[in-house]
mmCIF file of C-alpha atoms in Angstrom:
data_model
loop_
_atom_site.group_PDB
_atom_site.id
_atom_site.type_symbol
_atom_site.label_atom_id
_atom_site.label_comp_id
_atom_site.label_asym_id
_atom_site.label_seq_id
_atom_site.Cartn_x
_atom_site.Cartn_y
_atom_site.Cartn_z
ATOM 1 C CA UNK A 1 -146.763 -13.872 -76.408
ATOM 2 C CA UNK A 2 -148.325 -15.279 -73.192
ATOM 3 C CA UNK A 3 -149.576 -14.099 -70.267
ATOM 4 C CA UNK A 4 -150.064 -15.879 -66.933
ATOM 5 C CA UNK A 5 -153.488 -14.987 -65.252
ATOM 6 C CA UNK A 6 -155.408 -16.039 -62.389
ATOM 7 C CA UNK A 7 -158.560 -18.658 -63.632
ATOM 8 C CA UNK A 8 -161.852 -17.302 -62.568
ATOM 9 C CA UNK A 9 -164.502 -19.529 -60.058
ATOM 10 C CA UNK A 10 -165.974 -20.448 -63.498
ATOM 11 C CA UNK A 11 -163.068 -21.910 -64.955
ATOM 12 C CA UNK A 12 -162.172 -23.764 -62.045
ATOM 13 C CA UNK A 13 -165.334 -25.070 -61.580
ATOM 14 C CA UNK A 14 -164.576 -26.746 -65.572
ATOM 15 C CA UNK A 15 -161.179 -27.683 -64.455
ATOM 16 C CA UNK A 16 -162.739 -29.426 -61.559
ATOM 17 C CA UNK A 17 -165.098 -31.000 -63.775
ATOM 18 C CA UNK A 18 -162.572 -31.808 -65.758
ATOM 19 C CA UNK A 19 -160.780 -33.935 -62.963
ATOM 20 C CA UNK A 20 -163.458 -35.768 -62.187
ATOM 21 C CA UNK A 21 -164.413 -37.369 -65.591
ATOM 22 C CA UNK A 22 -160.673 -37.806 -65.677
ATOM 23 C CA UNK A 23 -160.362 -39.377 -62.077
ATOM 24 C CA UNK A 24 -163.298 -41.676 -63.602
ATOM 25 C CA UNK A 25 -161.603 -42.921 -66.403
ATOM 26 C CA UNK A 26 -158.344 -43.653 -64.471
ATOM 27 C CA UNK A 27 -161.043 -46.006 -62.665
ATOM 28 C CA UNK A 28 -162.712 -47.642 -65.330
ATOM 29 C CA UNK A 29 -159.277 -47.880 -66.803
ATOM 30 C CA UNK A 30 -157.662 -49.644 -63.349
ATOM 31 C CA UNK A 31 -161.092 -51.735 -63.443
ATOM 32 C CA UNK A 32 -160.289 -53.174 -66.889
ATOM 33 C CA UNK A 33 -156.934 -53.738 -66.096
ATOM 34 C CA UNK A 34 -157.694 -55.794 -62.988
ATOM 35 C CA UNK A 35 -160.382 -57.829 -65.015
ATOM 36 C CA UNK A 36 -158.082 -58.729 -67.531
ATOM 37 C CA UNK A 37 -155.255 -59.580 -65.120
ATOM 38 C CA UNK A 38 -158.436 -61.991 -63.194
ATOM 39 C CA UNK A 39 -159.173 -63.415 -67.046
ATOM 40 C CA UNK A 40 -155.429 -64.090 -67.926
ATOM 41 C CA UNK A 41 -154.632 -65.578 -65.004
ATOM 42 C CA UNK A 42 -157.249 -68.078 -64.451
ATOM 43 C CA UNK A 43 -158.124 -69.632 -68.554
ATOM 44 C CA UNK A 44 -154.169 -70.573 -68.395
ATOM 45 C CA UNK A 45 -155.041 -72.384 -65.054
ATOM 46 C CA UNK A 46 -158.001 -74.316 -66.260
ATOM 47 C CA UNK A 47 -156.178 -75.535 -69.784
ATOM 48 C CA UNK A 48 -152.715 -76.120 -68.190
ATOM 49 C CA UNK A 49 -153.982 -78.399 -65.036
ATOM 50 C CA UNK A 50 -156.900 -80.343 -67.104
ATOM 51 C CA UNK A 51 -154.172 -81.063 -70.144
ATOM 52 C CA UNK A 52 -151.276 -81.850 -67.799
ATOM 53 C CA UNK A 53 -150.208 -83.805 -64.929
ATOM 54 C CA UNK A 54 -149.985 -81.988 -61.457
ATOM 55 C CA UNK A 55 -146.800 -81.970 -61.959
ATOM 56 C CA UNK A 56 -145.815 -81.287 -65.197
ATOM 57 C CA UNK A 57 -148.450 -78.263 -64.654
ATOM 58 C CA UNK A 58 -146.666 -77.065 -61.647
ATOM 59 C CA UNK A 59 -143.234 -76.680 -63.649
ATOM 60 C CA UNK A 60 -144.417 -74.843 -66.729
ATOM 61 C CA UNK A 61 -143.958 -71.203 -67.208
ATOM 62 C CA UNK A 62 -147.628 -70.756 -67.473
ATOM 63 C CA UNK A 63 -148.497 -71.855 -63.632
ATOM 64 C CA UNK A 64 -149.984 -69.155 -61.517
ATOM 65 C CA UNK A 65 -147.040 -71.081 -59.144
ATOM 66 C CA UNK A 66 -144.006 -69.687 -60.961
ATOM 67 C CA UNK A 67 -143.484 -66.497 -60.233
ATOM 68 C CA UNK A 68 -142.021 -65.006 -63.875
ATOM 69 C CA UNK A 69 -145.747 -65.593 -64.690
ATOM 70 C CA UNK A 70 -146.897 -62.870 -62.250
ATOM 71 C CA UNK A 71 -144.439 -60.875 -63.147
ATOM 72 C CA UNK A 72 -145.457 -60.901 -67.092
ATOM 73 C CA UNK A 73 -149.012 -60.882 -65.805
ATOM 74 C CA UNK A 74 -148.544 -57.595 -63.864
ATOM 75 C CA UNK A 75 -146.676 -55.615 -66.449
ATOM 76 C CA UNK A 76 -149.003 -56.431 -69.202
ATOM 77 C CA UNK A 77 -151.799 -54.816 -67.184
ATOM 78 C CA UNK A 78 -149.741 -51.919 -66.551
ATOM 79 C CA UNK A 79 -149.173 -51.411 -70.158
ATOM 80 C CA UNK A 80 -152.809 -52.304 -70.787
ATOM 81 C CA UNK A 81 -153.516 -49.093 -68.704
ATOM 82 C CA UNK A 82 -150.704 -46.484 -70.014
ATOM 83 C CA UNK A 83 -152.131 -47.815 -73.130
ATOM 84 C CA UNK A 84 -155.477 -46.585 -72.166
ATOM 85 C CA UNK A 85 -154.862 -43.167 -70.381
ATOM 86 C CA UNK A 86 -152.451 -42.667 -73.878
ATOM 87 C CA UNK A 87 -155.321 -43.110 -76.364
ATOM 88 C CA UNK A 88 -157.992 -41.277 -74.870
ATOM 89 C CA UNK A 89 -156.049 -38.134 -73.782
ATOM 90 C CA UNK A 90 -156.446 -38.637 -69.740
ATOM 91 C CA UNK A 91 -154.767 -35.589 -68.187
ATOM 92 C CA UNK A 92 -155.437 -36.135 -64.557
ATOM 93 C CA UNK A 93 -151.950 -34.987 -63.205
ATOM 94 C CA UNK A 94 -152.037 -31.878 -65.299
ATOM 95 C CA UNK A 95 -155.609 -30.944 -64.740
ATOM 96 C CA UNK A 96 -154.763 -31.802 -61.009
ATOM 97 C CA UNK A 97 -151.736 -28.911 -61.179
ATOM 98 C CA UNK A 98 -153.432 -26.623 -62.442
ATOM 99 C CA UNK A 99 -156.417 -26.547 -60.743
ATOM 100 C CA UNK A 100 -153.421 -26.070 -57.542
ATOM 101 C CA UNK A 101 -151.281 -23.350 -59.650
ATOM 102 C CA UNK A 102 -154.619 -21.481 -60.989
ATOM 103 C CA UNK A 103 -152.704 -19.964 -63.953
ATOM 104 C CA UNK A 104 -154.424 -19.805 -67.751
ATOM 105 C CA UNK A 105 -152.347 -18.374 -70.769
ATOM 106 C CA UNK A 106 -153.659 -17.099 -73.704
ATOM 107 C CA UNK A 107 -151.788 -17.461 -77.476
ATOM 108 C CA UNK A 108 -152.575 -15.754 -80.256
ATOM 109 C CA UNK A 109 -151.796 -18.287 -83.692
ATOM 110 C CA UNK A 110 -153.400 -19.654 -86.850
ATOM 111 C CA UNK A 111 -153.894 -23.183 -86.335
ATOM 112 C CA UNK A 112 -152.397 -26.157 -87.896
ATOM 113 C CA UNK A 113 -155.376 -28.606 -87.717
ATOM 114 C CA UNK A 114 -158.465 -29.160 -86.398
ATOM 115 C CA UNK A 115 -159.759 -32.847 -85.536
ATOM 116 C CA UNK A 116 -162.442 -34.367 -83.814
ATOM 117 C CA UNK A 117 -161.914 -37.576 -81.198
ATOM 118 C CA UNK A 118 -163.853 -40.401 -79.280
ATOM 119 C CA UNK A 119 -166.845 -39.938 -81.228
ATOM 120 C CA UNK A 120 -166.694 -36.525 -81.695
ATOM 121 C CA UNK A 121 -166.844 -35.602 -77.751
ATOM 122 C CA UNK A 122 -163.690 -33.915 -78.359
ATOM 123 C CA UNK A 123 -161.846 -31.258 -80.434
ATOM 124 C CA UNK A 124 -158.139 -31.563 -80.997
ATOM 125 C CA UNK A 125 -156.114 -28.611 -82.085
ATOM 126 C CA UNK A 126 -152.441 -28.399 -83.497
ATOM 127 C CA UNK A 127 -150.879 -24.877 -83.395
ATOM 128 C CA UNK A 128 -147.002 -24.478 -84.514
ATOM 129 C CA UNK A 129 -145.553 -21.506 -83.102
ATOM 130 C CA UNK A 130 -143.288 -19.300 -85.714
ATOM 131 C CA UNK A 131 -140.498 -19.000 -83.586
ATOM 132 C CA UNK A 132 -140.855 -22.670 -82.269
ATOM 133 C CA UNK A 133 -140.077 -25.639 -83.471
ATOM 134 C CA UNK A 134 -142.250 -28.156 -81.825
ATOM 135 C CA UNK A 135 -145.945 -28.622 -82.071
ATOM 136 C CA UNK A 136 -148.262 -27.500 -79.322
ATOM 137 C CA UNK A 137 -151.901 -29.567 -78.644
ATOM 138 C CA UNK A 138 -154.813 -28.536 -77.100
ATOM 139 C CA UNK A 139 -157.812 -30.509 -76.661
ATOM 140 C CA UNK A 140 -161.419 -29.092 -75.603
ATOM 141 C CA UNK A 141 -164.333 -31.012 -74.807
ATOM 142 C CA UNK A 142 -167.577 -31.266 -77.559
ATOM 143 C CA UNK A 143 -167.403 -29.929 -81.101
ATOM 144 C CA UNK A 144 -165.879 -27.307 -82.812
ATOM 145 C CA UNK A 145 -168.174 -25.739 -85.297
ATOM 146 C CA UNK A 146 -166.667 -23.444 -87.947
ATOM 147 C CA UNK A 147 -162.735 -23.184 -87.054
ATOM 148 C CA UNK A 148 -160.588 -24.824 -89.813
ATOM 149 C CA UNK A 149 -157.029 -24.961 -89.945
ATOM 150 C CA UNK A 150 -154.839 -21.661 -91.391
ATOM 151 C CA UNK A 151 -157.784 -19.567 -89.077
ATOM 152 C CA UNK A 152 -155.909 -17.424 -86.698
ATOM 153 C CA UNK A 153 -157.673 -17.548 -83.338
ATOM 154 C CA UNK A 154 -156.918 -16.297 -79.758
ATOM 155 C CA UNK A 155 -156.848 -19.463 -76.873
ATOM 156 C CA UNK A 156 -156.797 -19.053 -73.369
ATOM 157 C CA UNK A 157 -156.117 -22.408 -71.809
ATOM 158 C CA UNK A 158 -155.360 -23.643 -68.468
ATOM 159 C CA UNK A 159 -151.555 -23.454 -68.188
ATOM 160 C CA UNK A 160 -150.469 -26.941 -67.364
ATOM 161 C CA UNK A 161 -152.944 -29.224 -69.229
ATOM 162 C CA UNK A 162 -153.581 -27.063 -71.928
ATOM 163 C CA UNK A 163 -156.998 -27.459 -71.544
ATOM 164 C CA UNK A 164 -158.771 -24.939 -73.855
ATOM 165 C CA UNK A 165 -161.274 -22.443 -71.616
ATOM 166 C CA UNK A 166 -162.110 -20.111 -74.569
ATOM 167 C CA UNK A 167 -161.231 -19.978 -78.279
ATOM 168 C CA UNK A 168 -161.936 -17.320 -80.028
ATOM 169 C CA UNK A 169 -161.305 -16.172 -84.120
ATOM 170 C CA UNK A 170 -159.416 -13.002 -84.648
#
């Protein structure tokens, strides 16, 4: 059903594009995270020490002094940024692999749906394989004009992230 080919200089030069608007977002997203770890951690300050004594302030759980605080802090930010890289689709690892493994597959299957994401920037397609039980995804950057779900269509896709290269209706 698949077969394992080498990507041409024109698909890795989209992969590598690819990895960079990814490498981007893992920015942005590790910039959010550290503002909202900088906003958390100082309004408790400024409430807890202008309501309380010093030392009442000192003892609470909320005190940038007590160290259960930082640990809270820190793993809400981390989840604030798994959060992130799990809603919009970031594939930086994968992308990252294949651009190293330069392998793309190709499937031939009528898909299951067609959606558009993030303000239609990106297509999202479900295919279910007959003699599979599971669900595979593919995602492909801009808008997919004129494919609908039950179509059958051809993909070749980059092996690891499943990053759609061509699409094409059979």
């Amino acid at each position: 059903m698949s077969d394992y080919t080498f990507i041409t200089t024109e698909e890795n030069f989209l992969l590598q594009q690819a990895l960079k608007r990814n490498k981007q977002q893992l920015r942005k997203f590790a910039l959010i995270g550290f503002i909202v770890l900088l906003v958390a951690a100082i309004i408790p300050q400024i409430y807890l020490y202008t309501h309380n004594t010093l030392g009442d302030a000192d003892e609470s759980l909320f005190s940038y002094k007590n160290a259960w605080f930082w640990v809270w802090m820190i793993c809400f930010v981390i989840a604030l940024v798994f959060a992130l890289i799990k809603v919009t689709d970031i594939r930086y690892w994968a992308l990252k692999k294949d651009l190293v493994a330069l392998q793309k597959a190709t499937l031939q299957a009528p898909m299951e749906a067609v959606y558009l994401e993030n303000n239609d920037t990106q297509t999202n397609i479900m295919i279910k394989l007959d003699n599979q039980k599971k669900r595979l995804f593919y995602w492909m950057r801009g808008a997919l004009e004129g494919y609908r779900a039950g179509q059958e269509v051809e993909i070749t896709y980059a092996r690891y992230s499943r990053v759609i290269i061509a699409i094409n209706k059979k």
